[in-house]
Amino acid sequence: MRKTPIAARTLVASVTALAVVPMLAACTENASSGEDGKKGGDARTLSVGSSADACELSATKAPAGTLSFDVTNTGSDVTEFYLLGADGLRIVGEVENIGPNLTKKLTVNAPEGDYFTACKPGMVGEGIRAPFTVTHSEQEQQVSASDQELIDQAQANYRAYVQDQSAQLLEKTKEFVQLYEGGKDDEARGLYPVAREHWERIETVAESFGDLDPKTDAREADVDFAAGEKWAGWHRIEKDLWPQGAKGYTALKPAERTTYGDDLLANVTELDKRIQATGPDALTYPIDAIANGSIGLLEEVANGKITGEEEAWSHTDLWDFQANVDGARVAYEGVQGLLEAKDPALAEELTAKFDALQAVLDQYRDGDGFVLYTALEPADTKKMTDAVNALSEPLSKLTAAVTS
Amino acid sequence: MTARSRVSRRGLLGGGAAAAGVAGAFAAGRIAAPDPAKVAAPTASYPFHGERQAGIVTPAQDRLHFVALDVTTEDRDELIALLKAWTEAAARMTSGESAGPVGAVDGPGNAPPDDTGEALDLPPSRLTITFGFGPGLFVDADGKDRFGIADRRPEALEQLPKFSADVLDPARSDGDICIQACADDPQVAVHAIRNLVRIGFGTTAVRWSQLGFGRTSTTSTSQSTPRNLFGFKDGTANIKAEEREALDEHVWVGAGDDPKAAWLAGGSYLVTRRINMTIEVWDRQSLESQEQFVGRTKGTGAPLSGGEEMSDPDFSMQGSAGPIIPVDSHVRVVHPETNDGVRILRRGYNFVDGSNDVGGLDAGLFFIAYLRDPRTHFIPLQRAMSKSDALMEYLRFTGQALFAVPPGTGRGEYVGQALFA
């Protein structure tokens, strides 16, 4: 039973390895071009005034490299600003939701070529457009075909990873629910943290479904019972399997077990259906979402796992911790090729800090799993917190670095 | 981003140039004879760079945020890179700028800002940032030379002994590096520490920190004597910035003091002690008892032997039942006269960290002293106090640490550069 997660890890690793090899190969070509691209002079800093009926730019051309547009909304409606490709369709960069009298910045890396700028007061229509020219520059930081290739690959690989984890989550949940409803408590307890690993690895994606997440992963402390909210999902069953810590707890009857078990399985099935969807319903994973996913998973660790709040009854928090780190690392490695082209120092730092965090976690392994949270002393959680902080601070720069 | 768009805290003051002028005059005055009138002027900012670190003899500001950090890397280059980054950020923040070059609001929308932003719109508030190095930076618990500087460890830089009646909490004691931020505005001091800690993540980790809200010492003749949480004036006999000879004798490490640690010449040692006061019990003591414990009057701060606050205490003067200033009174136990003429420069702060689990104030005095040698200037003094000070009945020592404080940082240098040169 416990062999499966190791197989899962191997599978993940092989997917990642496939992704990284071509990325590294592709990005060595332009790895040297990005050194000073960020420090564009004033010619690369433009201002935009977006009013009800005009879109005024401080210049209509700029040298290639990292351009920054300070977009000020001088009108009374919410506005948007776009930099579009020569075809007027491809969005090179956009900044949305600029309220009246506010300024937002669009930073975009633009190679030499013809473009359009567009202000969209009221956020409707095709906007007030004007041609914009990016001229040749020594400092040009290329958004080359190979960059696009890296982006496409990262997106495809991340989607594959999420789909794979979701499928395994569904498998394990079925098995778990069967054990639980069948009264095989010991086996159910053994599978609980293992099944949840798949959830925790893709937690930021799972959580993005606001209707499913509370039904599936709510902790007892999150539920407003006084307001009539019901508690179901993983942690409801957790409490029933580990009632020792609960005072005066009444065990669920077989029929109730079936209700909660079936409900969990139904929600996980629905989640998997959405994740595996194809065609117009298919989920997309833009590059910033992948990077933000990595950051978000580490936040999950810092907020819930390291405090032992997540698994209040089973104390299997370190399984979740490891799974969050796994997911964060896969997301990071998906965009690592891009990052190495844009900020090699950050990439090196992140890799080292991921390794250091993993080394700390490895000290708490016990058989195929981990020690329980209750076995940890404050000094242990401090050590973990330090390692999480050490990684999270540079990781918070990831999205901006890969999308610049 | 461009200078044009940068929000400068000092710029928002509207008096940036004037403030700089005052600070400059102060800096120059410190090297020559200080002009008290200038020192007393409302100085908006103190320069970070200088012969000595600011925050030692600088007129004590009202607020403190102090942090002790453990160094988590074993890589010397990483440590040096951090000291450089800290130097840059500290110089920026003391002059009222943001912690990083971009600032809190001018960076890209999809990245966290390089300044946390809570000090935007606030003046520099006379912020000083002072760095010190603990024994653990030189050798770890196993005696390992962590960064190739073990042979430069000052002989006096050892973990302080546990004094009798101490109830030290290891989680509030020691540390490899300390940073003291003092300012007139608590938000400015907290902002400074928060940003420096953030820059240090991955290289350092916070061990403990302490907020202080009311200075309990006077470091300049331009300042009046404040009161501690017992309600008494504190630090009357403190060494003042204007006493140059006393500073050289008791505070600054001399050039020949420690040949192994030449890098520390011109610096100092920093001792901290977190002193919890049993406030509720103290408050039930009669006024007369309180004054006997302290050895001074509560009102004016005059010694019980008479006169005014600044009058010299007369320990020989007899009252109806022995000396009028009791032999176990605080002022007598720690007075230079009873301690071989030893003086220290105190820079402590009151603290209240909310209430304890039985509803009492978790409060007291965060003692900070700068001194030339802990072996002669602190340890004997503390031993005497632990042994015979009547105040001990109302104090609990809950944390302590010792740091070597390098001399000031010149332009183009980083904090502690001489140690790593």
Short mmCIF file of C-alpha atoms in Angstrom, two decimals, chain B residues 57-329:
data_model
loop_
_atom_site.label_atom_id
_atom_site.label_comp_id
_atom_site.label_asym_id
_atom_site.label_seq_id
_atom_site.Cartn_x
_atom_site.Cartn_y
_atom_site.Cartn_z
CA VAL B 57 26.55 57.52 22.41
CA THR B 58 23.89 58.96 20.13
CA PRO B 59 21.35 60.69 22.38
CA ALA B 60 19.07 57.81 23.31
CA GLN B 61 15.92 57.74 21.20
CA ASP B 62 12.59 56.79 22.69
CA ARG B 63 12.00 53.48 20.97
CA LEU B 64 13.86 50.25 20.44
CA HIS B 65 13.60 47.11 18.40
CA PHE B 66 16.43 44.73 19.14
CA VAL B 67 16.99 41.38 17.45
CA ALA B 68 19.46 38.54 17.99
CA LEU B 69 20.04 36.24 15.05
CA ASP B 70 21.67 32.89 14.48
CA VAL B 71 23.78 32.55 11.37
CA THR B 72 22.46 29.51 9.52
CA THR B 73 25.00 29.32 6.72
CA GLU B 74 28.50 27.90 7.01
CA ASP B 75 29.62 29.78 3.91
CA ARG B 76 31.89 32.73 4.64
CA ASP B 77 31.10 34.44 1.33
CA GLU B 78 27.37 34.27 2.03
CA LEU B 79 27.91 35.87 5.41
CA ILE B 80 30.00 38.67 3.93
CA ALA B 81 27.43 39.22 1.18
CA LEU B 82 24.78 39.60 3.86
CA LEU B 83 26.86 42.10 5.83
CA LYS B 84 27.26 44.12 2.64
CA ALA B 85 23.55 43.99 1.89
CA TRP B 86 22.76 44.98 5.47
CA THR B 87 25.20 47.87 5.34
CA GLU B 88 23.55 49.21 2.22
CA ALA B 89 20.04 48.81 3.57
CA ALA B 90 20.96 50.29 6.96
CA ALA B 91 22.54 53.34 5.36
CA ARG B 92 19.43 53.83 3.26
CA MET B 93 16.96 53.43 6.07
CA THR B 94 18.76 55.66 8.56
CA SER B 95 18.65 58.42 5.98
CA GLY B 96 14.92 57.91 5.58
CA GLU B 97 14.99 55.95 2.34
CA SER B 98 13.43 52.58 1.64
CA ALA B 99 15.26 49.36 2.51
CA GLY B 100 15.86 48.47 -1.13
CA PRO B 101 16.57 50.64 -4.16
CA VAL B 102 13.11 50.20 -5.69
CA GLY B 103 10.96 50.82 -2.64
CA ALA B 104 7.60 49.76 -1.36
CA VAL B 105 5.36 50.86 -4.21
CA ASP B 106 7.42 51.45 -7.35
CA GLY B 107 8.28 47.91 -8.32
CA PRO B 108 6.49 45.53 -10.67
CA GLY B 109 3.02 44.49 -9.60
CA ASN B 110 3.76 40.77 -9.67
CA ALA B 111 6.73 40.83 -7.32
CA PRO B 112 6.91 41.55 -3.60
CA PRO B 113 8.34 45.04 -3.02
CA ASP B 114 11.92 45.32 -1.74
CA ASP B 115 10.71 47.47 1.12
CA THR B 116 7.83 46.45 3.35
CA GLY B 117 6.29 49.90 3.29
CA GLU B 118 5.14 50.62 6.82
CA ALA B 119 7.62 53.49 7.13
CA LEU B 120 6.44 55.27 3.99
CA ASP B 121 5.50 58.86 4.78
CA LEU B 122 7.40 58.73 8.07
CA PRO B 123 10.51 60.84 8.66
CA PRO B 124 13.86 59.16 9.46
CA SER B 125 12.96 59.63 13.14
CA ARG B 126 16.62 59.67 14.19
CA LEU B 127 16.90 55.98 13.40
CA THR B 128 20.20 54.35 14.32
CA ILE B 129 21.12 50.78 13.47
CA THR B 130 23.92 49.14 15.42
CA PHE B 131 25.42 45.72 14.71
CA GLY B 132 27.25 43.37 17.08
CA PHE B 133 28.84 39.91 16.83
CA GLY B 134 28.28 37.17 19.42
CA PRO B 135 30.73 34.45 20.49
CA GLY B 136 28.92 31.85 18.38
CA LEU B 137 29.92 33.62 15.18
CA PHE B 138 33.54 32.72 15.82
CA VAL B 139 33.26 29.18 17.09
CA ASP B 140 30.20 26.97 17.34
CA ALA B 141 29.19 24.86 20.32
CA ASP B 142 31.58 22.12 19.21
CA GLY B 143 34.48 24.56 19.04
CA LYS B 144 34.51 24.61 15.24
CA ASP B 145 35.93 27.67 13.48
CA ARG B 146 32.85 28.55 11.47
CA PHE B 147 34.12 31.29 9.18
CA GLY B 148 37.89 31.26 9.55
CA ILE B 149 37.82 33.99 12.18
CA ALA B 150 38.23 31.94 15.35
CA ASP B 151 41.74 33.31 15.89
CA ARG B 152 40.28 36.82 15.89
CA ARG B 153 37.74 36.16 18.58
CA PRO B 154 38.22 38.74 21.30
CA GLU B 155 39.35 37.10 24.50
CA ALA B 156 36.56 38.76 26.45
CA LEU B 157 33.87 37.57 24.05
CA GLU B 158 32.66 34.48 25.83
CA GLN B 159 29.19 33.49 26.86
CA LEU B 160 28.28 35.38 30.00
CA PRO B 161 28.15 33.30 33.18
CA LYS B 162 24.85 32.55 34.82
CA PHE B 163 24.49 34.84 37.79
CA SER B 164 22.81 33.78 40.98
CA ALA B 165 19.01 34.07 40.88
CA ASP B 166 18.99 34.18 37.08
CA VAL B 167 16.11 32.33 35.42
CA LEU B 168 17.47 32.68 31.92
CA ASP B 169 15.39 31.43 29.02
CA PRO B 170 17.69 30.05 26.31
CA ALA B 171 15.11 31.20 23.76
CA ARG B 172 15.71 34.80 24.92
CA SER B 173 19.49 34.60 25.27
CA ASP B 174 22.65 34.79 23.15
CA GLY B 175 22.83 34.87 19.37
CA ASP B 176 25.51 35.11 16.67
CA ILE B 177 24.66 38.61 15.51
CA CYS B 178 22.59 41.36 17.05
CA ILE B 179 20.99 44.40 15.53
CA GLN B 180 19.81 47.29 17.66
CA ALA B 181 17.47 49.75 15.99
CA CYS B 182 16.59 52.88 17.95
CA ALA B 183 14.28 55.63 16.73
CA ASP B 184 11.83 58.18 17.96
CA ASP B 185 9.02 56.34 16.23
CA PRO B 186 8.43 52.65 17.03
CA GLN B 187 7.19 52.00 13.53
CA VAL B 188 10.49 53.19 12.08
CA ALA B 189 12.51 50.95 14.41
CA VAL B 190 10.30 47.93 13.69
CA HIS B 191 10.47 48.62 9.97
CA ALA B 192 14.26 48.63 10.10
CA ILE B 193 14.53 45.30 11.91
CA ARG B 194 11.81 43.69 9.85
CA ASN B 195 13.53 44.55 6.59
CA LEU B 196 16.99 43.53 7.81
CA VAL B 197 15.63 40.20 9.04
CA ARG B 198 13.97 39.72 5.69
CA ILE B 199 17.21 40.38 3.84
CA GLY B 200 18.87 37.85 6.12
CA PHE B 201 16.44 34.95 5.54
CA GLY B 202 18.44 31.95 4.37
CA THR B 203 21.65 33.26 5.91
CA THR B 204 20.36 34.17 9.34
CA ALA B 205 17.36 33.20 11.42
CA VAL B 206 15.82 35.15 14.24
CA ARG B 207 16.66 33.77 17.66
CA TRP B 208 14.81 36.34 19.76
CA SER B 209 13.83 39.97 19.63
CA GLN B 210 12.73 42.65 22.02
CA LEU B 211 10.71 45.82 21.68
CA GLY B 212 11.35 48.72 24.03
CA PHE B 213 9.17 51.77 24.36
CA GLY B 214 10.71 54.23 26.78
CA ARG B 215 14.39 54.93 27.12
CA THR B 216 15.54 54.38 30.69
CA SER B 217 18.90 56.05 30.33
CA THR B 218 20.36 59.33 29.32
CA THR B 219 23.34 59.30 27.01
CA SER B 220 23.67 63.04 26.54
CA THR B 221 23.71 66.01 28.89
CA SER B 222 21.07 67.44 26.59
CA GLN B 223 18.55 64.89 27.83
CA SER B 224 16.52 64.78 30.99
CA THR B 225 16.57 61.62 33.09
CA PRO B 226 13.69 59.28 32.31
CA ARG B 227 11.91 56.90 34.64
CA ASN B 228 11.79 53.14 34.66
CA LEU B 229 8.66 51.09 35.31
CA PHE B 230 9.28 51.27 39.06
CA GLY B 231 8.65 54.97 38.65
CA PHE B 232 12.18 55.98 39.53
CA LYS B 233 14.61 58.11 37.58
CA ASP B 234 17.16 55.84 36.06
CA GLY B 235 20.62 56.35 34.66
CA THR B 236 21.41 59.57 36.43
CA ALA B 237 25.09 58.72 36.73
CA ASN B 238 25.31 57.25 33.24
CA ILE B 239 28.29 58.11 31.07
CA LYS B 240 27.29 60.85 28.67
CA ALA B 241 28.37 61.40 25.09
CA GLU B 242 30.06 64.59 26.17
CA GLU B 243 32.41 62.82 28.60
CA ARG B 244 35.07 61.92 26.08
CA GLU B 245 37.68 60.76 28.56
CA ALA B 246 35.23 58.55 30.40
CA LEU B 247 34.14 57.02 27.09
CA ASP B 248 37.72 56.20 26.20
CA GLU B 249 38.32 54.73 29.60
CA HIS B 250 35.11 52.73 30.05
CA VAL B 251 33.31 52.28 26.73
CA TRP B 252 35.56 52.17 23.67
CA VAL B 253 37.91 49.23 23.22
CA GLY B 254 41.45 50.61 23.12
CA ALA B 255 43.95 49.94 20.33
CA GLY B 256 46.12 47.72 22.50
CA ASP B 257 43.41 46.04 24.53
CA ASP B 258 43.39 42.76 22.63
CA PRO B 259 46.17 42.20 20.07
CA LYS B 260 44.30 39.20 18.58
CA ALA B 261 41.24 41.30 17.98
CA ALA B 262 42.69 44.49 16.55
CA TRP B 263 39.55 44.77 14.40
CA LEU B 264 37.56 45.63 17.52
CA ALA B 265 39.65 48.67 18.48
CA GLY B 266 37.38 51.67 18.54
CA GLY B 267 34.37 49.43 19.02
CA SER B 268 32.78 48.27 22.23
CA TYR B 269 31.06 45.37 23.97
CA LEU B 270 27.31 45.19 24.25
CA VAL B 271 25.61 43.40 27.12
CA THR B 272 21.86 42.84 27.18
CA ARG B 273 19.84 41.55 30.10
CA ARG B 274 16.10 41.13 29.97
CA ILE B 275 14.97 42.09 33.44
CA ASN B 276 11.40 41.27 34.34
CA MET B 277 10.06 43.38 37.15
CA THR B 278 7.45 41.93 39.48
CA ILE B 279 5.42 45.04 38.99
CA GLU B 280 2.37 44.13 41.05
CA VAL B 281 4.44 43.21 44.09
CA TRP B 282 6.55 46.35 43.79
CA ASP B 283 3.48 48.54 43.65
CA ARG B 284 2.44 47.28 47.08
CA GLN B 285 5.64 48.46 48.73
CA SER B 286 5.46 51.62 50.80
CA LEU B 287 6.98 54.72 49.28
CA GLU B 288 9.60 54.71 52.00
CA SER B 289 10.58 51.11 51.26
CA GLN B 290 10.77 51.78 47.54
CA GLU B 291 13.10 54.70 48.16
CA GLN B 292 15.24 52.62 50.50
CA PHE B 293 15.59 49.87 47.89
CA VAL B 294 16.69 52.34 45.26
CA GLY B 295 18.63 54.75 47.50
CA ARG B 296 17.07 57.80 45.87
CA THR B 297 13.87 59.74 46.31
CA LYS B 298 11.10 58.87 43.92
CA GLY B 299 10.19 62.51 43.23
CA THR B 300 13.36 64.35 42.24
CA GLY B 301 15.74 61.41 42.08
CA ALA B 302 18.05 62.97 44.65
CA PRO B 303 20.20 60.55 46.69
CA LEU B 304 18.79 59.89 50.15
CA SER B 305 21.82 61.71 51.52
CA GLY B 306 20.26 64.88 50.20
CA GLY B 307 20.59 67.50 47.50
CA GLU B 308 19.26 67.28 43.97
CA GLU B 309 19.23 64.65 41.29
CA MET B 310 22.81 65.23 40.22
CA SER B 311 24.23 65.56 43.74
CA ASP B 312 26.85 62.98 44.68
CA PRO B 313 25.50 60.41 47.10
CA ASP B 314 27.14 60.45 50.51
CA PHE B 315 27.35 56.80 51.50
CA SER B 316 28.93 57.59 54.85
CA MET B 317 26.09 59.76 56.09
CA GLN B 318 24.42 58.05 59.02
CA GLY B 319 20.72 57.89 59.67
CA SER B 320 18.86 56.71 62.75
CA ALA B 321 19.57 53.03 61.96
CA GLY B 322 22.79 52.85 59.97
CA PRO B 323 23.72 54.62 56.75
CA ILE B 324 20.98 56.86 55.38
CA ILE B 325 21.63 55.31 51.97
CA PRO B 326 21.21 51.62 52.91
CA VAL B 327 24.14 49.34 52.12
CA ASP B 328 21.91 47.13 49.98
CA SER B 329 20.34 49.99 48.05
#
